[in-house]
mmCIF file of N, CA, C and O in Angstrom:
data_model
loop_
_atom_site.group_PDB
_atom_site.id
_atom_site.type_symbol
_atom_site.label_atom_id
_atom_site.label_comp_id
_atom_site.label_asym_id
_atom_site.label_seq_id
_atom_site.Cartn_x
_atom_site.Cartn_y
_atom_site.Cartn_z
ATOM 1 N N UNK Q 1 0.787 -1.259 -0.485
ATOM 2 C CA UNK Q 1 -0.174 -0.125 0.069
ATOM 3 C C UNK Q 1 1.085 1.247 -0.342
ATOM 4 O O UNK Q 1 0.399 2.331 -0.528
ATOM 5 N N UNK Q 2 2.064 1.045 0.606
ATOM 6 C CA UNK Q 2 2.596 2.289 0.833
ATOM 7 C C UNK Q 2 3.366 2.479 -0.809
ATOM 8 O O UNK Q 2 3.474 3.791 -1.271
ATOM 9 N N UNK Q 3 3.909 1.573 -1.655
ATOM 10 C CA UNK Q 3 4.033 2.128 -2.892
ATOM 11 C C UNK Q 3 2.955 2.261 -3.840
ATOM 12 O O UNK Q 3 3.189 3.544 -4.703
ATOM 13 N N UNK Q 4 1.682 2.142 -3.700
ATOM 14 C CA UNK Q 4 0.594 2.658 -4.427
ATOM 15 C C UNK Q 4 0.589 3.810 -3.899
ATOM 16 O O UNK Q 4 0.589 4.538 -4.600
ATOM 17 N N UNK Q 5 0.749 4.572 -2.635
ATOM 18 C CA UNK Q 5 0.303 5.832 -2.569
ATOM 19 C C UNK Q 5 1.399 6.701 -2.766
ATOM 20 O O UNK Q 5 1.349 7.756 -3.147
ATOM 21 N N UNK Q 6 2.949 6.144 -2.540
ATOM 22 C CA UNK Q 6 4.221 7.080 -3.155
ATOM 23 C C UNK Q 6 3.693 7.015 -4.582
ATOM 24 O O UNK Q 6 4.428 8.467 -4.979
ATOM 25 N N UNK Q 7 3.688 6.511 -5.158
ATOM 26 C CA UNK Q 7 3.510 6.544 -6.793
ATOM 27 C C UNK Q 7 2.086 7.328 -7.273
ATOM 28 O O UNK Q 7 2.245 7.682 -8.411
ATOM 29 N N UNK Q 8 1.103 7.596 -6.327
ATOM 30 C CA UNK Q 8 -0.058 8.116 -6.716
ATOM 31 C C UNK Q 8 -0.584 7.113 -7.821
ATOM 32 O O UNK Q 8 -1.329 7.825 -9.000
ATOM 33 N N UNK Q 9 -0.673 5.759 -8.252
ATOM 34 C CA UNK Q 9 -0.806 5.264 -9.208
ATOM 35 C C UNK Q 9 -0.869 3.887 -8.660
ATOM 36 O O UNK Q 9 -0.088 3.310 -7.773
ATOM 37 N N UNK Q 10 -1.813 2.744 -9.137
ATOM 38 C CA UNK Q 10 -2.159 1.442 -8.994
ATOM 39 C C UNK Q 10 -3.756 1.383 -7.972
ATOM 40 O O UNK Q 10 -4.531 2.447 -8.380
ATOM 41 N N UNK Q 11 -4.085 0.124 -7.893
ATOM 42 C CA UNK Q 11 -5.419 -0.249 -7.767
ATOM 43 C C UNK Q 11 -5.186 -0.917 -6.633
ATOM 44 O O UNK Q 11 -4.842 -2.041 -6.530
ATOM 45 N N UNK Q 12 -5.468 0.035 -5.298
ATOM 46 C CA UNK Q 12 -5.129 -0.670 -4.271
ATOM 47 C C UNK Q 12 -6.115 -2.126 -3.675
ATOM 48 O O UNK Q 12 -5.811 -2.936 -3.042
ATOM 49 N N UNK Q 13 -7.398 -1.546 -4.389
ATOM 50 C CA UNK Q 13 -8.315 -2.884 -4.180
ATOM 51 C C UNK Q 13 -8.000 -4.191 -4.690
ATOM 52 O O UNK Q 13 -8.343 -5.004 -4.018
ATOM 53 N N UNK Q 14 -7.337 -3.806 -5.932
ATOM 54 C CA UNK Q 14 -7.106 -5.220 -6.747
ATOM 55 C C UNK Q 14 -5.944 -5.950 -5.504
ATOM 56 O O UNK Q 14 -5.922 -7.221 -5.684
ATOM 57 N N UNK Q 15 -5.009 -5.434 -5.038
ATOM 58 C CA UNK Q 15 -4.118 -5.938 -4.428
ATOM 59 C C UNK Q 15 -4.594 -6.360 -3.408
ATOM 60 O O UNK Q 15 -4.144 -7.619 -2.313
ATOM 61 N N UNK Q 16 -5.482 -5.582 -2.508
ATOM 62 C CA UNK Q 16 -5.820 -6.372 -1.328
ATOM 63 C C UNK Q 16 -6.890 -7.140 -1.503
ATOM 64 O O UNK Q 16 -6.891 -8.004 -0.473
ATOM 65 N N UNK Q 17 -7.654 -7.585 -2.683
ATOM 66 C CA UNK Q 17 -8.460 -8.599 -2.706
ATOM 67 C C UNK Q 17 -7.591 -10.061 -3.076
ATOM 68 O O UNK Q 17 -8.258 -11.068 -2.849
ATOM 69 N N UNK Q 18 -6.542 -9.924 -3.270
ATOM 70 C CA UNK Q 18 -5.561 -10.885 -3.532
ATOM 71 C C UNK Q 18 -4.705 -11.435 -2.413
ATOM 72 O O UNK Q 18 -4.161 -12.435 -2.587
ATOM 73 N N UNK Q 19 -4.604 -10.486 -1.643
ATOM 74 C CA UNK Q 19 -3.539 -10.638 -0.390
ATOM 75 C C UNK Q 19 -3.951 -11.777 0.490
ATOM 76 O O UNK Q 19 -2.823 -12.727 0.913
ATOM 77 N N UNK Q 20 -4.743 -12.362 0.654
ATOM 78 C CA UNK Q 20 -5.450 -13.678 1.632
ATOM 79 C C UNK Q 20 -5.043 -14.596 0.976
ATOM 80 O O UNK Q 20 -4.174 -15.392 1.357
ATOM 81 N N UNK Q 21 -5.314 -14.699 -0.313
ATOM 82 C CA UNK Q 21 -4.805 -16.262 -1.168
ATOM 83 C C UNK Q 21 -3.469 -16.195 -0.990
ATOM 84 O O UNK Q 21 -2.900 -16.917 -1.269
ATOM 85 N N UNK Q 22 -2.836 -15.012 -1.687
ATOM 86 C CA UNK Q 22 -1.345 -15.261 -1.668
ATOM 87 C C UNK Q 22 -0.448 -15.286 -0.413
ATOM 88 O O UNK Q 22 0.200 -16.235 -0.315
ATOM 89 N N UNK Q 23 -0.781 -14.777 0.498
ATOM 90 C CA UNK Q 23 -0.541 -15.144 1.948
ATOM 91 C C UNK Q 23 -0.501 -16.487 2.373
ATOM 92 O O UNK Q 23 0.028 -17.246 2.855
ATOM 93 N N UNK Q 24 -1.842 -17.176 1.962
ATOM 94 C CA UNK Q 24 -2.220 -18.767 2.221
ATOM 95 C C UNK Q 24 -1.135 -19.495 1.566
ATOM 96 O O UNK Q 24 -0.687 -20.424 1.833
ATOM 97 N N UNK Q 25 -1.322 -19.242 0.062
ATOM 98 C CA UNK Q 25 -0.371 -20.092 -0.582
ATOM 99 C C UNK Q 25 1.097 -19.853 -0.526
ATOM 100 O O UNK Q 25 1.901 -21.147 -0.314
ATOM 101 N N UNK Q 26 1.725 -18.765 -0.227
ATOM 102 C CA UNK Q 26 3.477 -18.642 0.012
ATOM 103 C C UNK Q 26 3.894 -18.850 1.353
ATOM 104 O O UNK Q 26 4.885 -19.520 1.201
ATOM 105 N N UNK Q 27 2.703 -18.659 2.655
ATOM 106 C CA UNK Q 27 3.505 -18.838 3.870
ATOM 107 C C UNK Q 27 2.441 -19.785 4.650
ATOM 108 O O UNK Q 27 2.765 -19.798 5.993
ATOM 109 N N UNK Q 28 1.487 -20.241 3.886
ATOM 110 C CA UNK Q 28 0.499 -21.248 4.955
ATOM 111 C C UNK Q 28 0.883 -22.944 5.076
ATOM 112 O O UNK Q 28 1.982 -23.098 4.486
ATOM 113 N N UNK Q 29 0.621 -23.509 6.007
ATOM 114 C CA UNK Q 29 0.962 -24.595 6.872
ATOM 115 C C UNK Q 29 -0.151 -25.432 6.765
ATOM 116 O O UNK Q 29 -1.450 -24.925 6.804
ATOM 117 N N UNK Q 30 0.068 -26.843 6.272
ATOM 118 C CA UNK Q 30 -1.308 -27.646 6.511
ATOM 119 C C UNK Q 30 -0.646 -29.008 7.191
ATOM 120 O O UNK Q 30 0.590 -29.291 6.854
ATOM 121 N N UNK Q 31 -1.700 -29.663 7.701
ATOM 122 C CA UNK Q 31 -1.065 -30.728 8.541
ATOM 123 C C UNK Q 31 -1.141 -32.263 7.345
ATOM 124 O O UNK Q 31 -2.162 -32.077 6.650
ATOM 125 N N UNK Q 32 -0.054 -32.827 7.177
ATOM 126 C CA UNK Q 32 -0.282 -33.810 6.302
ATOM 127 C C UNK Q 32 -0.563 -35.213 7.381
ATOM 128 O O UNK Q 32 0.519 -35.620 8.225
ATOM 129 N N UNK Q 33 -1.549 -35.789 7.460
ATOM 130 C CA UNK Q 33 -1.702 -36.954 8.119
ATOM 131 C C UNK Q 33 -1.476 -38.163 7.798
ATOM 132 O O UNK Q 33 -0.513 -38.898 8.940
ATOM 133 N N UNK Q 34 -0.963 -38.159 6.745
ATOM 134 C CA UNK Q 34 0.108 -39.356 6.428
ATOM 135 C C UNK Q 34 1.457 -39.737 6.980
ATOM 136 O O UNK Q 34 2.039 -40.522 7.469
ATOM 137 N N UNK Q 35 1.796 -38.115 6.924
ATOM 138 C CA UNK Q 35 3.699 -37.948 7.299
ATOM 139 C C UNK Q 35 3.471 -37.647 9.187
ATOM 140 O O UNK Q 35 4.475 -37.222 9.490
ATOM 141 N N UNK Q 36 2.338 -37.138 9.034
ATOM 142 C CA UNK Q 36 2.160 -36.737 10.562
ATOM 143 C C UNK Q 36 2.941 -35.373 10.975
ATOM 144 O O UNK Q 36 3.788 -35.329 12.070
ATOM 145 N N UNK Q 37 2.932 -34.458 10.128
ATOM 146 C CA UNK Q 37 3.754 -33.043 10.182
ATOM 147 C C UNK Q 37 3.122 -32.275 9.377
ATOM 148 O O UNK Q 37 1.980 -32.243 8.409
ATOM 149 N N UNK Q 38 3.376 -30.901 9.502
ATOM 150 C CA UNK Q 38 3.421 -29.471 9.010
ATOM 151 C C UNK Q 38 3.720 -29.589 7.983
ATOM 152 O O UNK Q 38 4.945 -29.550 7.816
ATOM 153 N N UNK Q 39 2.985 -29.226 6.431
ATOM 154 C CA UNK Q 39 4.118 -29.026 5.472
ATOM 155 C C UNK Q 39 3.453 -27.350 4.985
ATOM 156 O O UNK Q 39 2.510 -27.145 5.205
ATOM 157 N N UNK Q 40 4.419 -27.200 4.227
ATOM 158 C CA UNK Q 40 3.953 -25.801 3.055
ATOM 159 C C UNK Q 40 2.960 -26.064 2.592
ATOM 160 O O UNK Q 40 2.513 -27.035 1.651
ATOM 161 N N UNK Q 41 1.811 -25.268 2.123
ATOM 162 C CA UNK Q 41 0.963 -25.100 1.326
ATOM 163 C C UNK Q 41 1.378 -25.481 0.065
ATOM 164 O O UNK Q 41 1.086 -26.228 -0.872
ATOM 165 N N UNK Q 42 2.382 -24.469 -0.397
ATOM 166 C CA UNK Q 42 2.883 -24.453 -1.594
ATOM 167 C C UNK Q 42 4.625 -24.843 -1.734
ATOM 168 O O UNK Q 42 5.192 -24.353 -0.918
ATOM 169 N N UNK Q 43 4.962 -25.639 -2.545
ATOM 170 C CA UNK Q 43 6.156 -25.717 -2.922
ATOM 171 C C UNK Q 43 7.367 -25.020 -3.690
ATOM 172 O O UNK Q 43 6.658 -24.831 -4.893
ATOM 173 N N UNK Q 44 8.044 -24.215 -3.180
ATOM 174 C CA UNK Q 44 8.854 -23.229 -4.037
ATOM 175 C C UNK Q 44 10.004 -23.044 -3.462
ATOM 176 O O UNK Q 44 10.543 -23.584 -2.074
ATOM 177 N N UNK Q 45 11.387 -22.599 -3.963
ATOM 178 C CA UNK Q 45 12.148 -22.340 -3.822
ATOM 179 C C UNK Q 45 12.762 -21.215 -4.129
ATOM 180 O O UNK Q 45 13.270 -20.964 -5.498
ATOM 181 N N UNK Q 46 12.997 -20.113 -3.446
ATOM 182 C CA UNK Q 46 13.430 -18.566 -3.859
ATOM 183 C C UNK Q 46 14.743 -18.558 -4.516
ATOM 184 O O UNK Q 46 15.180 -17.916 -5.339
ATOM 185 N N UNK Q 47 15.673 -19.784 -3.857
ATOM 186 C CA UNK Q 47 17.336 -19.813 -4.282
ATOM 187 C C UNK Q 47 17.086 -20.609 -5.662
ATOM 188 O O UNK Q 47 17.913 -20.332 -6.282
ATOM 189 N N UNK Q 48 16.065 -21.292 -5.838
ATOM 190 C CA UNK Q 48 16.324 -22.200 -7.359
ATOM 191 C C UNK Q 48 14.698 -21.777 -8.013
ATOM 192 O O UNK Q 48 13.837 -22.506 -7.925
ATOM 193 N N UNK Q 49 14.272 -20.536 -8.507
ATOM 194 C CA UNK Q 49 13.030 -19.891 -8.774
ATOM 195 C C UNK Q 49 12.285 -21.143 -10.266
ATOM 196 O O UNK Q 49 11.329 -20.691 -10.493
ATOM 197 N N UNK Q 50 13.368 -21.814 -10.892
ATOM 198 C CA UNK Q 50 12.936 -22.467 -11.807
ATOM 199 C C UNK Q 50 12.941 -24.058 -11.329
ATOM 200 O O UNK Q 50 12.836 -24.669 -12.306
ATOM 201 N N UNK Q 51 12.954 -24.121 -10.358
ATOM 202 C CA UNK Q 51 12.895 -25.556 -9.952
ATOM 203 C C UNK Q 51 11.992 -26.341 -10.385
ATOM 204 O O UNK Q 51 10.706 -26.158 -10.649
ATOM 205 N N UNK Q 52 12.155 -27.433 -11.131
ATOM 206 C CA UNK Q 52 10.940 -28.110 -11.982
ATOM 207 C C UNK Q 52 9.802 -28.647 -11.079
ATOM 208 O O UNK Q 52 8.654 -29.041 -11.537
ATOM 209 N N UNK Q 53 10.133 -29.100 -9.583
ATOM 210 C CA UNK Q 53 9.360 -29.443 -8.641
ATOM 211 C C UNK Q 53 8.371 -28.514 -7.962
ATOM 212 O O UNK Q 53 7.213 -29.006 -7.366
ATOM 213 N N UNK Q 54 8.818 -27.117 -8.129
ATOM 214 C CA UNK Q 54 8.140 -25.642 -7.909
ATOM 215 C C UNK Q 54 6.107 -26.130 -7.831
ATOM 216 O O UNK Q 54 6.085 -26.576 -9.049
ATOM 217 N N UNK Q 55 5.629 -25.489 -7.089
ATOM 218 C CA UNK Q 55 4.188 -25.323 -7.573
ATOM 219 C C UNK Q 55 4.156 -23.758 -8.315
ATOM 220 O O UNK Q 55 5.261 -22.824 -8.008
ATOM 221 N N UNK Q 56 3.224 -23.705 -8.878
ATOM 222 C CA UNK Q 56 3.037 -22.273 -9.848
ATOM 223 C C UNK Q 56 2.101 -21.931 -9.609
ATOM 224 O O UNK Q 56 0.588 -22.469 -9.384
ATOM 225 N N UNK Q 57 1.839 -20.012 -9.349
ATOM 226 C CA UNK Q 57 0.459 -19.772 -8.977
ATOM 227 C C UNK Q 57 0.824 -18.659 -10.311
ATOM 228 O O UNK Q 57 1.396 -18.107 -10.539
ATOM 229 N N UNK Q 58 -0.361 -18.740 -10.955
ATOM 230 C CA UNK Q 58 -0.598 -18.277 -12.510
ATOM 231 C C UNK Q 58 -2.023 -17.075 -12.014
ATOM 232 O O UNK Q 58 -2.691 -17.630 -11.662
ATOM 233 N N UNK Q 59 -1.460 -15.682 -11.794
ATOM 234 C CA UNK Q 59 -2.375 -14.684 -11.586
ATOM 235 C C UNK Q 59 -2.648 -13.865 -12.589
ATOM 236 O O UNK Q 59 -1.603 -12.788 -12.917
ATOM 237 N N UNK Q 60 -3.645 -13.889 -13.053
ATOM 238 C CA UNK Q 60 -3.893 -13.148 -14.589
ATOM 239 C C UNK Q 60 -4.284 -11.613 -14.027
ATOM 240 O O UNK Q 60 -4.431 -11.081 -14.799
ATOM 241 N N UNK Q 61 -4.595 -11.297 -13.046
ATOM 242 C CA UNK Q 61 -4.805 -10.318 -12.506
ATOM 243 C C UNK Q 61 -3.888 -9.021 -12.206
ATOM 244 O O UNK Q 61 -3.454 -8.911 -11.202
ATOM 245 N N UNK Q 62 -3.458 -8.288 -13.513
ATOM 246 C CA UNK Q 62 -2.431 -7.507 -13.416
ATOM 247 C C UNK Q 62 -2.516 -6.491 -12.466
ATOM 248 O O UNK Q 62 -1.534 -5.914 -12.060
ATOM 249 N N UNK Q 63 -3.725 -5.841 -12.055
ATOM 250 C CA UNK Q 63 -3.663 -4.972 -11.294
ATOM 251 C C UNK Q 63 -3.613 -5.141 -9.380
ATOM 252 O O UNK Q 63 -3.402 -3.970 -8.702
ATOM 253 N N UNK Q 64 -3.289 -6.863 -9.518
ATOM 254 C CA UNK Q 64 -3.025 -7.092 -8.248
ATOM 255 C C UNK Q 64 -1.173 -7.156 -8.187
ATOM 256 O O UNK Q 64 -0.916 -7.781 -6.874
ATOM 257 N N UNK Q 65 -0.352 -6.390 -8.829
ATOM 258 C CA UNK Q 65 0.827 -6.218 -8.940
ATOM 259 C C UNK Q 65 1.274 -6.232 -7.742
ATOM 260 O O UNK Q 65 2.654 -6.910 -7.240
ATOM 261 N N UNK Q 66 1.285 -5.190 -7.072
ATOM 262 C CA UNK Q 66 1.680 -4.420 -5.939
ATOM 263 C C UNK Q 66 1.871 -5.423 -4.696
ATOM 264 O O UNK Q 66 2.876 -6.024 -3.828
ATOM 265 N N UNK Q 67 0.426 -6.443 -4.842
ATOM 266 C CA UNK Q 67 0.507 -7.252 -3.716
ATOM 267 C C UNK Q 67 1.418 -8.574 -3.912
ATOM 268 O O UNK Q 67 1.937 -9.296 -3.068
ATOM 269 N N UNK Q 68 1.468 -8.983 -5.296
ATOM 270 C CA UNK Q 68 2.273 -9.936 -5.536
ATOM 271 C C UNK Q 68 3.679 -9.876 -5.441
ATOM 272 O O UNK Q 68 4.705 -10.499 -5.015
ATOM 273 N N UNK Q 69 3.852 -8.678 -5.572
ATOM 274 C CA UNK Q 69 5.416 -7.963 -5.240
ATOM 275 C C UNK Q 69 5.879 -8.367 -4.036
ATOM 276 O O UNK Q 69 7.057 -8.472 -3.521
ATOM 277 N N UNK Q 70 5.365 -7.715 -3.277
ATOM 278 C CA UNK Q 70 5.261 -7.735 -1.853
ATOM 279 C C UNK Q 70 5.273 -8.914 -1.475
ATOM 280 O O UNK Q 70 6.418 -9.195 -0.506
ATOM 281 N N UNK Q 71 4.562 -10.107 -1.728
ATOM 282 C CA UNK Q 71 4.585 -11.546 -1.170
ATOM 283 C C UNK Q 71 5.644 -12.054 -1.725
ATOM 284 O O UNK Q 71 6.434 -12.989 -1.348
ATOM 285 N N UNK Q 72 6.188 -11.671 -2.947
ATOM 286 C CA UNK Q 72 7.326 -12.653 -3.513
ATOM 287 C C UNK Q 72 8.745 -12.249 -2.552
ATOM 288 O O UNK Q 72 9.407 -12.723 -2.584
ATOM 289 N N UNK Q 73 8.433 -10.681 -2.506
ATOM 290 C CA UNK Q 73 9.726 -10.081 -1.878
ATOM 291 C C UNK Q 73 9.753 -10.778 -0.282
ATOM 292 O O UNK Q 73 10.952 -11.133 -0.130
ATOM 293 N N UNK Q 74 8.838 -10.926 0.135
ATOM 294 C CA UNK Q 74 8.700 -11.336 1.542
ATOM 295 C C UNK Q 74 8.873 -13.165 1.571
ATOM 296 O O UNK Q 74 9.715 -13.629 2.866
ATOM 297 N N UNK Q 75 8.612 -13.769 0.396
ATOM 298 C CA UNK Q 75 8.651 -15.040 0.543
ATOM 299 C C UNK Q 75 10.622 -15.085 -0.096
ATOM 300 O O UNK Q 75 10.923 -16.293 -0.020
ATOM 301 N N UNK Q 76 11.302 -14.078 -0.080
ATOM 302 C CA UNK Q 76 12.400 -14.048 -0.354
ATOM 303 C C UNK Q 76 13.007 -14.323 -2.174
ATOM 304 O O UNK Q 76 14.575 -14.154 -2.116
ATOM 305 N N UNK Q 77 12.197 -14.062 -2.706
ATOM 306 C CA UNK Q 77 12.639 -14.106 -4.274
ATOM 307 C C UNK Q 77 13.479 -12.735 -4.799
ATOM 308 O O UNK Q 77 14.181 -12.997 -5.724
ATOM 309 N N UNK Q 78 13.122 -11.821 -4.093
ATOM 310 C CA UNK Q 78 14.323 -10.288 -4.216
ATOM 311 C C UNK Q 78 14.267 -9.708 -2.877
ATOM 312 O O UNK Q 78 13.287 -10.023 -2.030
ATOM 313 N N UNK Q 79 15.046 -9.034 -2.632
ATOM 314 C CA UNK Q 79 15.323 -7.967 -1.284
ATOM 315 C C UNK Q 79 13.914 -7.084 -1.555
ATOM 316 O O UNK Q 79 13.819 -6.333 -2.652
ATOM 317 N N UNK Q 80 13.485 -6.975 -0.399
ATOM 318 C CA UNK Q 80 12.404 -6.429 0.063
ATOM 319 C C UNK Q 80 12.996 -4.464 -0.145
ATOM 320 O O UNK Q 80 12.103 -3.786 -0.729
ATOM 321 N N UNK Q 81 14.162 -4.482 -0.524
ATOM 322 C CA UNK Q 81 14.400 -2.894 -0.831
ATOM 323 C C UNK Q 81 14.302 -2.583 -2.141
ATOM 324 O O UNK Q 81 13.881 -1.437 -2.287
ATOM 325 N N UNK Q 82 14.011 -3.458 -2.988
ATOM 326 C CA UNK Q 82 13.424 -3.305 -4.443
ATOM 327 C C UNK Q 82 12.233 -2.824 -4.622
ATOM 328 O O UNK Q 82 11.560 -2.041 -5.498
ATOM 329 N N UNK Q 83 11.336 -3.412 -3.342
ATOM 330 C CA UNK Q 83 10.135 -2.263 -3.375
ATOM 331 C C UNK Q 83 9.937 -0.783 -3.369
ATOM 332 O O UNK Q 83 9.286 -0.145 -3.724
ATOM 333 N N UNK Q 84 10.871 -0.380 -2.883
ATOM 334 C CA UNK Q 84 11.111 1.406 -2.776
ATOM 335 C C UNK Q 84 11.301 1.678 -4.094
ATOM 336 O O UNK Q 84 10.788 3.064 -4.094
ATOM 337 N N UNK Q 85 11.715 1.102 -5.359
ATOM 338 C CA UNK Q 85 11.941 1.533 -6.603
ATOM 339 C C UNK Q 85 10.645 1.233 -7.450
ATOM 340 O O UNK Q 85 10.454 1.078 -8.793
ATOM 341 N N UNK Q 86 9.377 0.715 -7.058
ATOM 342 C CA UNK Q 86 7.962 0.320 -7.738
ATOM 343 C C UNK Q 86 7.841 1.606 -8.700
ATOM 344 O O UNK Q 86 7.473 2.586 -8.297
ATOM 345 N N UNK Q 87 7.753 0.868 -9.718
ATOM 346 C CA UNK Q 87 7.101 2.033 -11.148
ATOM 347 C C UNK Q 87 8.078 2.763 -11.408
ATOM 348 O O UNK Q 87 7.667 3.898 -11.922
ATOM 349 N N UNK Q 88 9.149 2.686 -11.034
ATOM 350 C CA UNK Q 88 10.345 4.129 -11.475
ATOM 351 C C UNK Q 88 10.997 3.461 -12.670
ATOM 352 O O UNK Q 88 10.901 2.710 -12.902
ATOM 353 N N UNK Q 89 11.576 4.509 -13.114
ATOM 354 C CA UNK Q 89 12.347 3.999 -14.446
ATOM 355 C C UNK Q 89 13.482 2.800 -14.348
ATOM 356 O O UNK Q 89 13.867 3.050 -13.212
ATOM 357 N N UNK Q 90 13.382 1.968 -15.221
ATOM 358 C CA UNK Q 90 14.120 0.733 -15.306
ATOM 359 C C UNK Q 90 14.092 0.241 -13.913
ATOM 360 O O UNK Q 90 14.890 -0.893 -13.730
ATOM 361 N N UNK Q 91 12.873 0.354 -13.175
ATOM 362 C CA UNK Q 91 12.458 -0.760 -12.204
ATOM 363 C C UNK Q 91 11.958 -2.181 -12.793
ATOM 364 O O UNK Q 91 11.338 -2.109 -13.567
ATOM 365 N N UNK Q 92 12.449 -3.240 -11.880
ATOM 366 C CA UNK Q 92 11.747 -4.214 -12.859
ATOM 367 C C UNK Q 92 10.266 -4.561 -12.455
ATOM 368 O O UNK Q 92 9.656 -5.485 -12.645
ATOM 369 N N UNK Q 93 9.752 -3.720 -11.215
ATOM 370 C CA UNK Q 93 8.680 -3.831 -10.673
ATOM 371 C C UNK Q 93 7.758 -2.902 -11.513
ATOM 372 O O UNK Q 93 7.454 -1.787 -11.271
ATOM 373 N N UNK Q 94 6.955 -3.590 -12.813
ATOM 374 C CA UNK Q 94 5.882 -2.664 -13.317
ATOM 375 C C UNK Q 94 4.897 -2.562 -13.074
ATOM 376 O O UNK Q 94 4.245 -3.124 -12.146
ATOM 377 N N UNK Q 95 3.931 -1.962 -13.353
ATOM 378 C CA UNK Q 95 2.639 -1.361 -12.798
ATOM 379 C C UNK Q 95 1.741 -3.102 -12.978
ATOM 380 O O UNK Q 95 1.193 -3.369 -12.474
ATOM 381 N N UNK Q 96 2.100 -3.434 -13.967
ATOM 382 C CA UNK Q 96 1.616 -5.243 -14.297
ATOM 383 C C UNK Q 96 2.631 -5.918 -14.517
ATOM 384 O O UNK Q 96 3.804 -5.365 -14.768
ATOM 385 N N UNK Q 97 2.812 -7.000 -13.388
ATOM 386 C CA UNK Q 97 3.711 -7.976 -13.702
ATOM 387 C C UNK Q 97 4.442 -8.950 -14.718
ATOM 388 O O UNK Q 97 3.336 -8.727 -15.925
ATOM 389 N N UNK Q 98 5.701 -8.635 -14.907
ATOM 390 C CA UNK Q 98 6.146 -8.841 -16.300
ATOM 391 C C UNK Q 98 6.985 -9.965 -16.053
ATOM 392 O O UNK Q 98 8.100 -10.003 -15.030
ATOM 393 N N UNK Q 99 6.802 -11.322 -16.545
ATOM 394 C CA UNK Q 99 7.690 -12.407 -16.193
ATOM 395 C C UNK Q 99 8.995 -12.289 -17.077
ATOM 396 O O UNK Q 99 9.318 -11.140 -17.835
ATOM 397 N N UNK Q 100 10.182 -12.968 -16.082
ATOM 398 C CA UNK Q 100 11.621 -12.418 -16.945
ATOM 399 C C UNK Q 100 11.920 -11.296 -15.943
ATOM 400 O O UNK Q 100 13.487 -11.258 -16.158
ATOM 401 N N UNK Q 101 11.249 -10.437 -15.343
ATOM 402 C CA UNK Q 101 12.005 -9.218 -14.976
ATOM 403 C C UNK Q 101 12.051 -9.378 -13.151
ATOM 404 O O UNK Q 101 12.482 -8.858 -12.580
ATOM 405 N N UNK Q 102 10.909 -10.405 -12.876
ATOM 406 C CA UNK Q 102 11.075 -10.910 -11.478
ATOM 407 C C UNK Q 102 11.090 -12.102 -11.125
ATOM 408 O O UNK Q 102 10.304 -12.732 -11.742
ATOM 409 N N UNK Q 103 12.001 -12.411 -10.348
ATOM 410 C CA UNK Q 103 11.836 -13.848 -9.880
ATOM 411 C C UNK Q 103 10.741 -14.270 -9.280
ATOM 412 O O UNK Q 103 10.522 -13.374 -8.594
ATOM 413 N N UNK Q 104 10.238 -15.711 -9.585
ATOM 414 C CA UNK Q 104 9.140 -16.167 -9.236
ATOM 415 C C UNK Q 104 8.077 -15.907 -10.202
ATOM 416 O O UNK Q 104 6.708 -16.255 -9.788
ATOM 417 N N UNK Q 105 8.406 -14.846 -11.163
ATOM 418 C CA UNK Q 105 6.769 -14.830 -11.980
ATOM 419 C C UNK Q 105 6.896 -15.819 -13.168
ATOM 420 O O UNK Q 105 7.917 -15.913 -13.780
ATOM 421 N N UNK Q 106 5.746 -16.241 -13.228
ATOM 422 C CA UNK Q 106 6.191 -17.371 -14.550
ATOM 423 C C UNK Q 106 5.199 -16.694 -15.904
ATOM 424 O O UNK Q 106 5.021 -17.516 -16.775
ATOM 425 N N UNK Q 107 4.303 -15.884 -15.819
ATOM 426 C CA UNK Q 107 3.746 -15.384 -16.709
ATOM 427 C C UNK Q 107 3.480 -13.594 -16.614
ATOM 428 O O UNK Q 107 3.177 -13.192 -15.697
ATOM 429 N N UNK Q 108 3.194 -12.907 -17.806
ATOM 430 C CA UNK Q 108 2.690 -11.839 -17.429
ATOM 431 C C UNK Q 108 1.187 -11.731 -16.851
ATOM 432 O O UNK Q 108 0.193 -12.542 -17.037
ATOM 433 N N UNK Q 109 1.079 -10.449 -16.188
ATOM 434 C CA UNK Q 109 -0.509 -10.550 -15.976
ATOM 435 C C UNK Q 109 -1.097 -9.131 -16.434
ATOM 436 O O UNK Q 109 -0.456 -8.193 -16.460
ATOM 437 N N UNK Q 110 -2.403 -9.291 -16.883
ATOM 438 C CA UNK Q 110 -3.199 -8.420 -17.407
ATOM 439 C C UNK Q 110 -2.759 -8.031 -18.848
ATOM 440 O O UNK Q 110 -1.815 -7.979 -19.321
ATOM 441 N N UNK Q 111 -3.806 -6.962 -19.292
ATOM 442 C CA UNK Q 111 -3.241 -6.471 -20.850
ATOM 443 C C UNK Q 111 -1.813 -5.814 -20.689
ATOM 444 O O UNK Q 111 -1.573 -4.741 -19.549
ATOM 445 N N UNK Q 112 -1.438 -6.141 -21.809
ATOM 446 C CA UNK Q 112 0.116 -5.527 -21.903
ATOM 447 C C UNK Q 112 0.093 -4.752 -23.072
ATOM 448 O O UNK Q 112 1.262 -4.550 -23.726
ATOM 449 N N UNK Q 113 -0.982 -4.723 -23.919
ATOM 450 C CA UNK Q 113 -1.025 -3.741 -25.112
ATOM 451 C C UNK Q 113 -0.879 -4.525 -26.037
ATOM 452 O O UNK Q 113 -0.530 -4.317 -27.359
#
């Protein structure tokens, strides 16, 4: 929300409406009764973002980019300090997410012209 306020650009409702599901997917834990232990909801490794065994999140809602960026930063895909350059010239954090610019992204989100 800070980034949306500072840039005076973006859709806070879009990010907030996706926050719950992103938090559950990236940071949630579930009990596996067969293994008798808690496990992550989603399998991912920020140190190996192209790991074949990872789970993938495909979010076509490009207006939720700030929420997705914040989640990926907290999950360790990139340094949280990068959030300070959201939507600035040459920033990898565009208004709509773009794959190949941000680790953890596997497709573009929303219309891109």
